[in-house]
Amino acid sequence: MNELIRNAQSSVAHTSLDPQDWSEFRTLAHRMLDDAIEGIANVRARPVWQPIPDAARAAFRADVPHEASELAEVYREFVAHVAPYATGNVHPGFMGWVHGGGTAVGMIAEMLAAGLNANLGGRDHMPIEVERQIVDWMRRLFAFPDSASGIFVTGTSMANLMAVLVARTAALGTLARQHGIGNDGAVLTAYTSQAAHGCVSRAMDIAGLGTDALRRIGVDADHRIDVAALRAQITVDREVGFKPFMVVASAGTVDVGAIDDLKAIAELCREEGIWFHVDGAFGALAIFSPELAPLLGGIELADSIALDFHKWGQVPYDAGFLLVRDGDQHRQAFAQPAAYLRREARGLAAGAIWPCDLGPDLSRGFRALKTWFTLKTFGIDRLGATITRSCALAKYLEARVLAEPRLELLAPVNLNIVCFRYHADDAVNREIVADIHESGIAAPSSTTLDGRFAIRAAIVNHRTEEADIDALLGAVLEFGGRRCGDGVIEVEAPPLAAQ
């Protein structure tokens, strides 16, 4: 027996993945951290984005690494082939899509979370209390009751899907989780605007209800859902035997940042007995800003809200969030008993409601820590000021577009998104966007409004200043002039406004 034990001990010796030399590791780790901080501190010294060379792509076509490599060598590969070719949303010139810029504070918090390596699926440990703290803060900010529940997820796409599942369970009862949606589920219908994010349609697909069950309602001149048309469609659907069960309103549409009339939708949903969900991916965090929060009037009446801290909240990716008014209904959609998840009265397995009761994931990272660090370090007021500032910059960009005869504004500026174009056809404007990306000057995105290609500037990064707006406009005019045969146009940037 002793021989068997010795053989077993010998076979598992020296398999720890800890460094053999902690001092050497510490030196390299400090260098990595210094480099990361330097990259953020001097972000303006590099392009917003640059094309990936063939050699960098080729470096990631290597065989499976069976043999060990020195950490320093792996880091050299990262420095050479990964870091220079990232998305670029840390840069103040990044105005594409709706990507937050992150912070050095959030980066450090992410490192600390990795050191703890906590699984926030359940059990009784302090990281879960950190997440519960943020849930409580969000309850208070959105004036939800104490019985409300919340959970961190990857992003609003997942949060919207989970909201559909909660609303579906509320409409069909918990037995639908066992027996399927059946005939009753086949007649469920949901509603959103034509300007809503595509993830709402995808959520209906994944939830088994089908994309045809989502009614996409027209919008008004301000790109907000037409509430009268919404009411009429609900009436028609009831008359022919469908069962309306959910309305998804937008607080910041993806194309132009429009906010639906949340109060009117809340009243309609209450009259009709329909679940009222708000997709507030970035716009919901306007609640941080005293100047902008009134635009969200009615959001406090929602049955659920989806949002991303990694957008206007400036938390590093990813940090999505779902808040549900009725915590019992939230749990009924996801909680599932299992022997290996048994809750005990004491010990590590203690605790009543675990996060795995509120969503599909049992293995969950500590997203809450970087959010907690961000909210605690900067405070709601300062974060709200950066949100207000990004909207003021959008107004600055709008004014400059309106003052420039070679440019055309394509949509009203509601929050922080400006859609415009060079006075040329779609093909030219498409090339202008690509030219700007490859120049490294800025990184706008694009969309289509009323059948016309639009250059779309989403101002989200807290580092962005008037000079970055001027650089974007200068690039649009320069590349537009080149594409239209007008030659290179020298644009004199106006002086920065007083801070």
Coordinates of C-alpha atoms in Angstrom, one line a residue:
M1 CA 0.0 0.0 0.0
N2 CA 2.8 2.4 0.9
E3 CA 4.4 1.7 -2.5
L4 CA 1.2 2.5 -4.2
I5 CA 1.0 5.8 -2.3
R6 CA 4.6 6.7 -3.2
N7 CA 4.0 5.9 -6.9
A8 CA 0.8 8.0 -6.9
Q9 CA 2.7 10.9 -5.2
S10 CA 5.5 10.6 -7.7
S11 CA 3.1 10.7 -10.7
V12 CA 1.5 14.1 -9.7
A13 CA 4.6 15.9 -8.5
H14 CA 5.6 19.3 -9.8
T15 CA 2.3 20.0 -11.7
S16 CA 1.6 23.4 -10.1
L17 CA 1.3 26.2 -12.6
D18 CA 2.6 28.8 -10.1
P19 CA 5.9 30.5 -11.1
Q20 CA 9.1 28.7 -10.2
D21 CA 10.6 32.1 -9.4
W22 CA 8.1 34.5 -7.9
S23 CA 10.6 37.4 -7.8
E24 CA 11.2 37.1 -11.5
F25 CA 7.5 36.8 -12.2
R26 CA 6.8 39.9 -10.0
T27 CA 9.3 41.9 -12.0
L28 CA 7.8 41.0 -15.3
A29 CA 4.2 41.5 -14.0
H30 CA 5.1 45.0 -12.8
R31 CA 6.5 45.7 -16.3
M32 CA 3.3 44.5 -17.9
L33 CA 1.2 46.7 -15.6
D34 CA 3.4 49.7 -16.3
D35 CA 3.1 49.1 -20.0
A36 CA -0.7 48.9 -19.7
I37 CA -0.9 52.1 -17.7
E38 CA 1.5 53.8 -20.2
G39 CA -0.7 52.7 -23.0
I40 CA -3.7 54.5 -21.5
A41 CA -1.8 57.6 -20.3
N42 CA -0.4 58.2 -23.8
V43 CA -3.2 56.9 -25.9
R44 CA -3.2 59.9 -28.2
A45 CA 0.3 59.1 -29.4
R46 CA -1.0 56.1 -31.4
P47 CA -3.6 55.7 -34.1
V48 CA -7.2 55.0 -33.1
W49 CA -7.2 51.9 -35.2
Q50 CA -4.9 50.5 -37.9
P51 CA -5.2 47.6 -40.3
I52 CA -3.8 44.2 -39.2
P53 CA -0.7 43.3 -41.3
D54 CA -0.5 39.8 -42.7
A55 CA 2.5 38.9 -40.5
A56 CA 0.4 39.6 -37.3
R57 CA -2.4 37.4 -38.6
A58 CA 0.0 34.7 -39.6
A59 CA 1.3 34.6 -36.0
F60 CA -2.1 33.3 -35.0
R61 CA -2.1 30.4 -37.4
A62 CA 0.4 28.4 -35.4
D63 CA -0.1 24.8 -34.2
V64 CA -1.5 23.9 -30.8
P65 CA 1.2 24.8 -28.2
H66 CA 2.1 21.4 -26.6
E67 CA 5.3 22.6 -25.1
A68 CA 5.7 25.4 -22.6
S69 CA 7.0 28.9 -23.5
E70 CA 8.6 31.6 -21.3
L71 CA 6.0 34.1 -20.1
A72 CA 8.3 36.9 -21.3
E73 CA 8.2 35.5 -24.9
V74 CA 4.4 35.2 -24.8
Y75 CA 4.2 38.8 -23.7
R76 CA 6.5 39.9 -26.5
E77 CA 4.0 38.3 -29.0
F78 CA 1.2 40.2 -27.3
V79 CA 3.1 43.5 -27.6
A80 CA 4.0 42.9 -31.2
H81 CA 0.8 41.3 -32.6
V82 CA -2.2 42.0 -30.3
A83 CA -1.9 45.4 -28.5
P84 CA -1.3 47.6 -31.6
Y85 CA -4.3 46.2 -33.4
A86 CA -7.1 46.4 -30.9
T87 CA -10.6 47.9 -31.6
G88 CA -9.3 51.3 -30.4
N89 CA -12.2 52.3 -28.1
V90 CA -9.8 53.4 -25.4
H91 CA -8.8 56.2 -27.8
P92 CA -10.7 59.5 -27.6
G93 CA -11.0 59.5 -31.4
F94 CA -13.1 56.4 -31.3
M95 CA -16.7 57.3 -32.1
G96 CA -17.9 54.1 -33.7
W97 CA -20.8 52.1 -32.3
V98 CA -21.4 52.7 -28.6
H99 CA -18.2 51.5 -26.9
G100 CA -17.1 52.9 -23.5
G101 CA -13.5 54.0 -23.1
G102 CA -12.8 52.1 -19.9
T103 CA -10.6 53.5 -17.1
A104 CA -7.3 52.7 -15.4
V105 CA -9.3 52.1 -12.2
G106 CA -11.5 49.5 -14.0
M107 CA -8.4 47.8 -15.4
I108 CA -6.9 47.4 -11.9
A109 CA -10.2 46.2 -10.5
E110 CA -10.3 43.6 -13.3
M111 CA -6.8 42.4 -12.2
L112 CA -7.9 42.1 -8.6
A113 CA -11.0 40.1 -9.6
A114 CA -8.8 37.8 -11.6
G115 CA -6.6 37.3 -8.5
L116 CA -9.6 36.2 -6.5
N117 CA -10.8 34.0 -9.3
A118 CA -14.3 34.0 -7.7
N119 CA -17.2 32.1 -9.3
L120 CA -20.3 34.2 -8.7
G121 CA -22.8 31.5 -9.5
G122 CA -23.6 31.1 -5.9
R123 CA -22.5 30.2 -2.3
D124 CA -21.7 32.4 0.6
H125 CA -18.8 34.7 -0.2
M126 CA -18.2 38.4 -0.2
P127 CA -18.0 38.9 -4.0
I128 CA -21.7 38.1 -4.2
E129 CA -22.4 40.8 -1.6
V130 CA -20.5 43.2 -3.9
E131 CA -22.9 42.3 -6.7
R132 CA -25.9 42.6 -4.4
Q133 CA -24.7 46.1 -3.3
I134 CA -24.8 47.3 -6.9
V135 CA -28.2 45.7 -7.4
D136 CA -29.4 47.7 -4.4
W137 CA -27.9 50.9 -5.8
M138 CA -29.6 50.4 -9.2
R139 CA -33.0 49.7 -7.4
R140 CA -32.7 53.0 -5.7
L141 CA -31.6 55.0 -8.8
F142 CA -34.5 53.6 -10.9
A143 CA -37.0 53.9 -8.0
F144 CA -37.7 50.1 -8.0
P145 CA -39.1 48.4 -4.9
D146 CA -37.0 46.5 -2.4
S147 CA -38.4 43.3 -3.8
A148 CA -36.7 43.9 -7.2
S149 CA -33.8 41.8 -8.3
G150 CA -30.8 42.2 -10.6
I151 CA -27.9 40.4 -12.1
F152 CA -24.8 41.0 -14.1
V153 CA -24.6 39.5 -17.6
T154 CA -22.3 39.8 -20.6
G155 CA -24.3 42.7 -22.1
T156 CA -27.7 44.1 -23.0
S157 CA -28.2 41.5 -25.7
M158 CA -28.2 38.8 -23.1
A159 CA -30.2 41.0 -20.7
N160 CA -32.9 41.6 -23.3
L161 CA -33.1 37.8 -23.9
M162 CA -33.5 37.1 -20.2
A163 CA -36.2 39.8 -20.0
V164 CA -38.1 38.0 -22.8
L165 CA -37.8 34.7 -20.9
V166 CA -39.0 36.3 -17.6
A167 CA -42.0 37.9 -19.5
R168 CA -42.7 34.6 -21.2
T169 CA -42.8 32.7 -18.0
A170 CA -45.0 35.4 -16.4
A171 CA -47.4 35.1 -19.3
L172 CA -47.5 31.3 -19.6
G173 CA -46.8 30.2 -16.0
T174 CA -43.9 28.2 -14.7
L175 CA -45.2 24.9 -16.1
A176 CA -44.2 26.1 -19.5
R177 CA -40.6 25.6 -18.4
Q178 CA -41.3 21.9 -18.1
H179 CA -43.8 21.3 -20.9
G180 CA -42.7 23.9 -23.4
I181 CA -44.6 26.9 -24.7
G182 CA -47.4 24.8 -26.3
N183 CA -50.4 26.4 -28.1
D184 CA -50.6 29.3 -25.7
G185 CA -47.0 30.2 -26.5
A186 CA -47.7 30.1 -30.2
V187 CA -50.0 33.1 -29.9
L188 CA -47.8 35.3 -27.8
T189 CA -46.8 38.6 -29.5
A190 CA -44.3 41.2 -28.5
Y191 CA -43.8 44.8 -29.7
T192 CA -40.9 47.1 -30.3
S193 CA -40.1 50.0 -32.7
Q194 CA -38.5 49.7 -36.1
A195 CA -35.5 51.6 -34.6
A196 CA -35.0 49.0 -31.8
H197 CA -31.8 47.0 -31.7
G198 CA -31.7 43.7 -33.6
C199 CA -31.0 41.7 -30.5
V200 CA -34.7 42.1 -29.5
S201 CA -35.7 40.1 -32.6
R202 CA -32.9 37.6 -31.9
A203 CA -34.2 37.2 -28.3
M204 CA -37.6 36.2 -29.7
D205 CA -35.9 33.6 -31.9
I206 CA -33.9 32.1 -29.1
A207 CA -36.8 32.1 -26.7
G208 CA -38.7 29.8 -29.1
L209 CA -41.4 32.4 -29.9
G210 CA -40.1 33.2 -33.4
T211 CA -39.2 36.5 -35.0
D212 CA -42.6 36.8 -36.7
A213 CA -44.2 37.1 -33.2
L214 CA -42.3 40.5 -32.8
R215 CA -44.3 43.4 -34.2
R216 CA -42.0 46.2 -35.3
I217 CA -43.9 49.4 -35.0
G218 CA -43.2 52.6 -37.0
V219 CA -41.5 55.6 -35.5
D220 CA -42.3 59.4 -35.5
A221 CA -40.1 62.2 -36.8
D222 CA -37.9 61.9 -33.7
H223 CA -37.4 58.2 -34.3
R224 CA -39.5 57.3 -31.2
I225 CA -42.1 54.5 -31.4
D226 CA -45.5 55.6 -32.5
V227 CA -47.6 54.9 -29.4
A228 CA -50.9 55.3 -31.2
A229 CA -49.8 52.8 -33.8
L230 CA -48.6 50.5 -31.0
R231 CA -52.0 50.6 -29.3
A232 CA -53.8 49.9 -32.6
Q233 CA -51.6 46.9 -33.4
I234 CA -52.2 45.4 -29.9
T235 CA -56.0 45.9 -30.4
V236 CA -55.9 44.2 -33.8
D237 CA -53.8 41.3 -32.5
R238 CA -56.2 40.7 -29.6
E239 CA -59.2 40.7 -32.0
V240 CA -57.7 37.9 -34.2
G241 CA -56.7 35.7 -31.2
F242 CA -53.1 36.6 -30.4
K243 CA -51.9 37.3 -26.9
P244 CA -49.8 40.4 -26.5
F245 CA -47.4 39.8 -23.7
M246 CA -44.5 42.3 -23.9
V247 CA -43.5 45.7 -25.1
V248 CA -39.8 46.5 -25.5
A249 CA -39.2 50.3 -25.4
S250 CA -35.8 51.9 -26.3
A251 CA -33.9 54.3 -24.1
G252 CA -31.4 55.3 -26.6
T253 CA -31.9 53.7 -30.0
V254 CA -29.0 52.2 -31.7
D255 CA -29.0 54.5 -34.8
V256 CA -29.7 58.0 -33.4
G257 CA -30.1 57.6 -29.6
A258 CA -33.8 58.3 -29.5
I259 CA -35.7 57.7 -26.2
D260 CA -39.3 56.4 -26.6
D261 CA -42.1 58.0 -24.7
L262 CA -41.7 55.7 -21.7
K263 CA -44.5 57.2 -19.6
A264 CA -47.1 56.7 -22.4
I265 CA -45.9 53.1 -23.0
A266 CA -46.0 52.4 -19.3
E267 CA -49.6 53.5 -19.1
L268 CA -50.5 51.5 -22.2
C269 CA -48.9 48.3 -20.8
R270 CA -50.6 48.8 -17.5
E271 CA -54.0 49.1 -19.2
E272 CA -53.4 46.1 -21.4
G273 CA -51.7 43.9 -18.7
I274 CA -48.5 43.6 -20.8
W275 CA -44.9 43.3 -19.6
F276 CA -43.1 46.6 -20.0
H277 CA -39.3 46.2 -20.7
V278 CA -36.8 49.0 -21.4
D279 CA -33.8 48.3 -23.6
G280 CA -31.5 51.0 -22.0
A281 CA -28.2 49.6 -23.3
F282 CA -26.5 53.0 -23.0
G283 CA -29.3 55.5 -22.5
A284 CA -30.6 54.1 -19.1
L285 CA -27.4 55.4 -17.5
A286 CA -28.5 59.0 -18.3
I287 CA -30.2 58.5 -14.9
F288 CA -26.7 59.5 -13.5
S289 CA -27.1 63.0 -15.0
P290 CA -29.5 65.5 -13.4
E291 CA -29.8 67.3 -16.7
L292 CA -30.6 64.2 -18.7
A293 CA -32.5 62.0 -16.2
P294 CA -35.9 63.7 -17.0
L295 CA -35.7 62.3 -20.5
L296 CA -36.1 58.9 -18.9
G297 CA -39.4 59.8 -17.2
G298 CA -41.5 56.6 -17.0
I299 CA -38.5 54.2 -16.8
E300 CA -39.3 53.8 -13.1
L301 CA -42.6 52.1 -14.1
A302 CA -40.9 49.4 -16.2
D303 CA -41.1 45.7 -15.3
S304 CA -37.5 45.2 -16.3
I305 CA -34.6 47.3 -17.5
A306 CA -31.5 46.2 -19.5
L307 CA -28.3 48.3 -19.5
D308 CA -24.6 48.2 -20.0
F309 CA -22.1 49.6 -17.5
H310 CA -19.4 49.1 -20.1
K311 CA -20.9 51.9 -22.3
W312 CA -21.6 55.3 -20.6
G313 CA -20.6 53.8 -17.2
Q314 CA -17.0 53.5 -18.6
V315 CA -16.5 50.0 -16.9
P316 CA -14.2 47.8 -18.9
Y317 CA -15.9 45.1 -21.0
D318 CA -18.0 43.3 -20.2
A319 CA -20.6 44.4 -17.7
G320 CA -24.2 44.1 -18.8
F321 CA -27.0 44.2 -16.3
L322 CA -30.7 43.2 -15.9
L323 CA -33.0 44.7 -13.3
V324 CA -36.4 43.2 -12.7
R325 CA -39.2 44.8 -10.7
D326 CA -40.7 41.6 -9.3
G327 CA -37.9 39.4 -7.9
D328 CA -40.2 36.4 -7.5
Q329 CA -41.1 36.5 -11.2
H330 CA -37.4 36.8 -12.1
R331 CA -36.5 33.7 -10.0
Q332 CA -39.5 31.7 -11.4
A333 CA -38.0 32.0 -14.9
F334 CA -34.6 30.6 -14.0
A335 CA -34.4 28.9 -10.6
Q336 CA -33.9 25.1 -10.8
P337 CA -33.3 22.8 -7.8
A338 CA -30.3 20.4 -8.1
A339 CA -28.6 18.3 -5.4
Y340 CA -25.2 19.8 -6.2
L341 CA -26.7 23.3 -5.6
R342 CA -28.3 22.5 -2.3
R343 CA -28.4 25.5 0.1
E344 CA -27.3 24.8 3.6
A345 CA -27.9 26.7 6.9
R346 CA -24.2 27.3 7.5
G347 CA -20.8 27.0 5.7
L348 CA -19.8 28.0 2.2
A349 CA -23.0 26.5 0.8
A350 CA -25.2 28.8 2.8
G351 CA -27.3 31.7 1.5
A352 CA -30.8 32.0 0.2
I353 CA -31.0 33.3 -3.3
W354 CA -27.9 32.6 -5.4
P355 CA -27.2 34.4 -8.7
C356 CA -27.7 31.2 -10.6
D357 CA -31.4 31.5 -9.6
L358 CA -31.7 34.6 -11.7
G359 CA -30.1 33.6 -15.0
P360 CA -28.8 30.8 -17.1
D361 CA -25.2 30.9 -15.9
L362 CA -23.8 28.9 -13.0
S363 CA -20.2 29.8 -13.8
R364 CA -20.0 33.6 -13.6
G365 CA -17.1 36.0 -13.4
F366 CA -16.7 38.9 -10.9
R367 CA -18.0 41.6 -13.2
A368 CA -19.4 43.5 -10.2
L369 CA -16.0 44.3 -8.8
K370 CA -14.8 46.6 -11.7
T371 CA -18.3 48.2 -11.6
W372 CA -18.1 48.7 -7.9
F373 CA -14.6 50.2 -8.1
T374 CA -15.8 52.6 -10.9
L375 CA -19.0 53.7 -9.0
K376 CA -17.1 54.1 -5.7
T377 CA -14.0 55.8 -7.1
F378 CA -15.7 58.3 -9.4
G379 CA -19.2 58.6 -7.8
I380 CA -22.5 58.9 -9.6
D381 CA -22.2 62.7 -9.9
R382 CA -18.9 62.6 -11.7
L383 CA -19.9 59.8 -14.0
G384 CA -23.1 61.8 -14.7
A385 CA -21.0 64.8 -15.6
T386 CA -19.1 62.8 -18.2
I387 CA -22.4 61.6 -19.7
T388 CA -23.7 65.2 -19.9
R389 CA -20.4 66.2 -21.4
S390 CA -20.6 63.6 -24.2
C391 CA -24.1 64.9 -25.1
A392 CA -22.7 68.5 -25.2
L393 CA -20.0 67.4 -27.5
A394 CA -22.6 65.8 -29.8
K395 CA -24.4 69.2 -29.9
Y396 CA -21.0 70.8 -30.8
L397 CA -20.6 68.3 -33.6
E398 CA -24.2 69.0 -34.8
A399 CA -23.5 72.7 -34.9
R400 CA -20.4 72.3 -36.9
V401 CA -22.1 70.0 -39.4
L402 CA -25.0 72.5 -39.8
A403 CA -22.5 75.3 -40.4
E404 CA -20.6 73.4 -43.1
P405 CA -22.2 73.5 -46.6
R406 CA -20.3 70.3 -47.6
L407 CA -22.0 68.3 -44.9
E408 CA -25.6 67.3 -44.2
L409 CA -27.2 66.3 -40.9
L410 CA -29.4 63.3 -41.3
A411 CA -31.2 63.0 -37.9
P412 CA -32.0 65.0 -34.8
V413 CA -29.4 64.8 -32.1
N414 CA -31.2 63.3 -29.1
L415 CA -28.3 62.4 -26.8
N416 CA -24.7 61.6 -27.9
I417 CA -25.1 60.2 -31.5
V418 CA -24.7 62.4 -34.6
C419 CA -25.6 61.0 -38.0
F420 CA -24.4 63.1 -41.0
R421 CA -22.8 62.7 -44.4
Y422 CA -20.6 64.4 -47.0
H423 CA -22.6 65.9 -49.9
A424 CA -22.0 63.0 -52.2
D425 CA -23.5 59.6 -52.9
D426 CA -23.5 56.5 -50.6
A427 CA -20.5 54.9 -52.3
V428 CA -18.4 58.0 -51.6
N429 CA -19.5 58.3 -48.0
R430 CA -18.8 54.6 -47.5
E431 CA -15.2 55.1 -48.7
I432 CA -14.8 58.2 -46.5
V433 CA -15.5 56.1 -43.4
A434 CA -13.0 53.4 -44.5
D435 CA -10.4 56.1 -45.3
I436 CA -10.8 57.7 -41.9
H437 CA -10.4 54.3 -40.2
E438 CA -7.3 53.5 -42.1
S439 CA -5.8 56.9 -41.4
G440 CA -6.0 56.3 -37.7
I441 CA -7.4 59.8 -37.1
A442 CA -10.8 58.7 -35.9
A443 CA -13.2 55.8 -35.9
P444 CA -16.8 56.6 -36.7
S445 CA -19.3 53.9 -37.6
S446 CA -22.1 54.0 -40.1
T447 CA -25.8 53.2 -40.5
T448 CA -28.6 53.7 -43.0
L449 CA -31.4 56.3 -42.3
D450 CA -34.4 56.5 -44.6
G451 CA -32.4 54.5 -47.2
R452 CA -29.4 56.8 -47.1
F453 CA -25.9 55.9 -45.9
A454 CA -24.9 57.9 -42.8
I455 CA -21.6 58.6 -41.0
R456 CA -22.4 57.9 -37.4
A457 CA -20.5 59.4 -34.6
A458 CA -21.3 58.0 -31.1
I459 CA -19.5 60.1 -28.5
V460 CA -19.1 57.8 -25.5
N461 CA -15.5 58.0 -24.4
H462 CA -14.9 60.2 -21.4
R463 CA -11.5 61.2 -22.9
T464 CA -13.1 62.8 -26.1
E465 CA -12.7 66.6 -26.4
E466 CA -13.6 69.2 -29.0
A467 CA -10.2 68.7 -30.7
D468 CA -11.2 65.1 -31.4
I469 CA -14.5 66.3 -32.9
D470 CA -12.6 68.8 -35.1
A471 CA -10.2 66.0 -36.2
L472 CA -13.1 63.8 -37.2
L473 CA -14.7 66.6 -39.2
G474 CA -11.4 67.6 -40.8
A475 CA -10.9 64.1 -41.9
V476 CA -14.4 63.8 -43.4
L477 CA -13.9 67.0 -45.4
E478 CA -10.4 66.1 -46.5
F479 CA -11.2 62.6 -47.7
G480 CA -14.5 63.7 -49.1
G481 CA -12.8 66.4 -51.1
R482 CA -10.3 63.8 -52.4
R483 CA -13.0 61.4 -53.3
C484 CA -15.0 64.0 -55.1
G485 CA -12.0 65.4 -57.0
D486 CA -11.9 68.6 -55.0
G487 CA -8.3 68.1 -53.9
V488 CA -7.0 68.1 -50.4
I489 CA -9.0 70.5 -48.2
E490 CA -7.1 72.2 -45.4
V491 CA -9.5 72.6 -42.4
E492 CA -8.7 75.1 -39.7
A493 CA -9.9 73.7 -36.4
P494 CA -11.6 76.3 -34.2
P495 CA -10.1 76.9 -30.8
L496 CA -11.2 74.6 -28.0
A497 CA -14.1 75.8 -26.0
A498 CA -13.5 76.7 -22.4
Q499 CA -13.6 73.6 -20.2

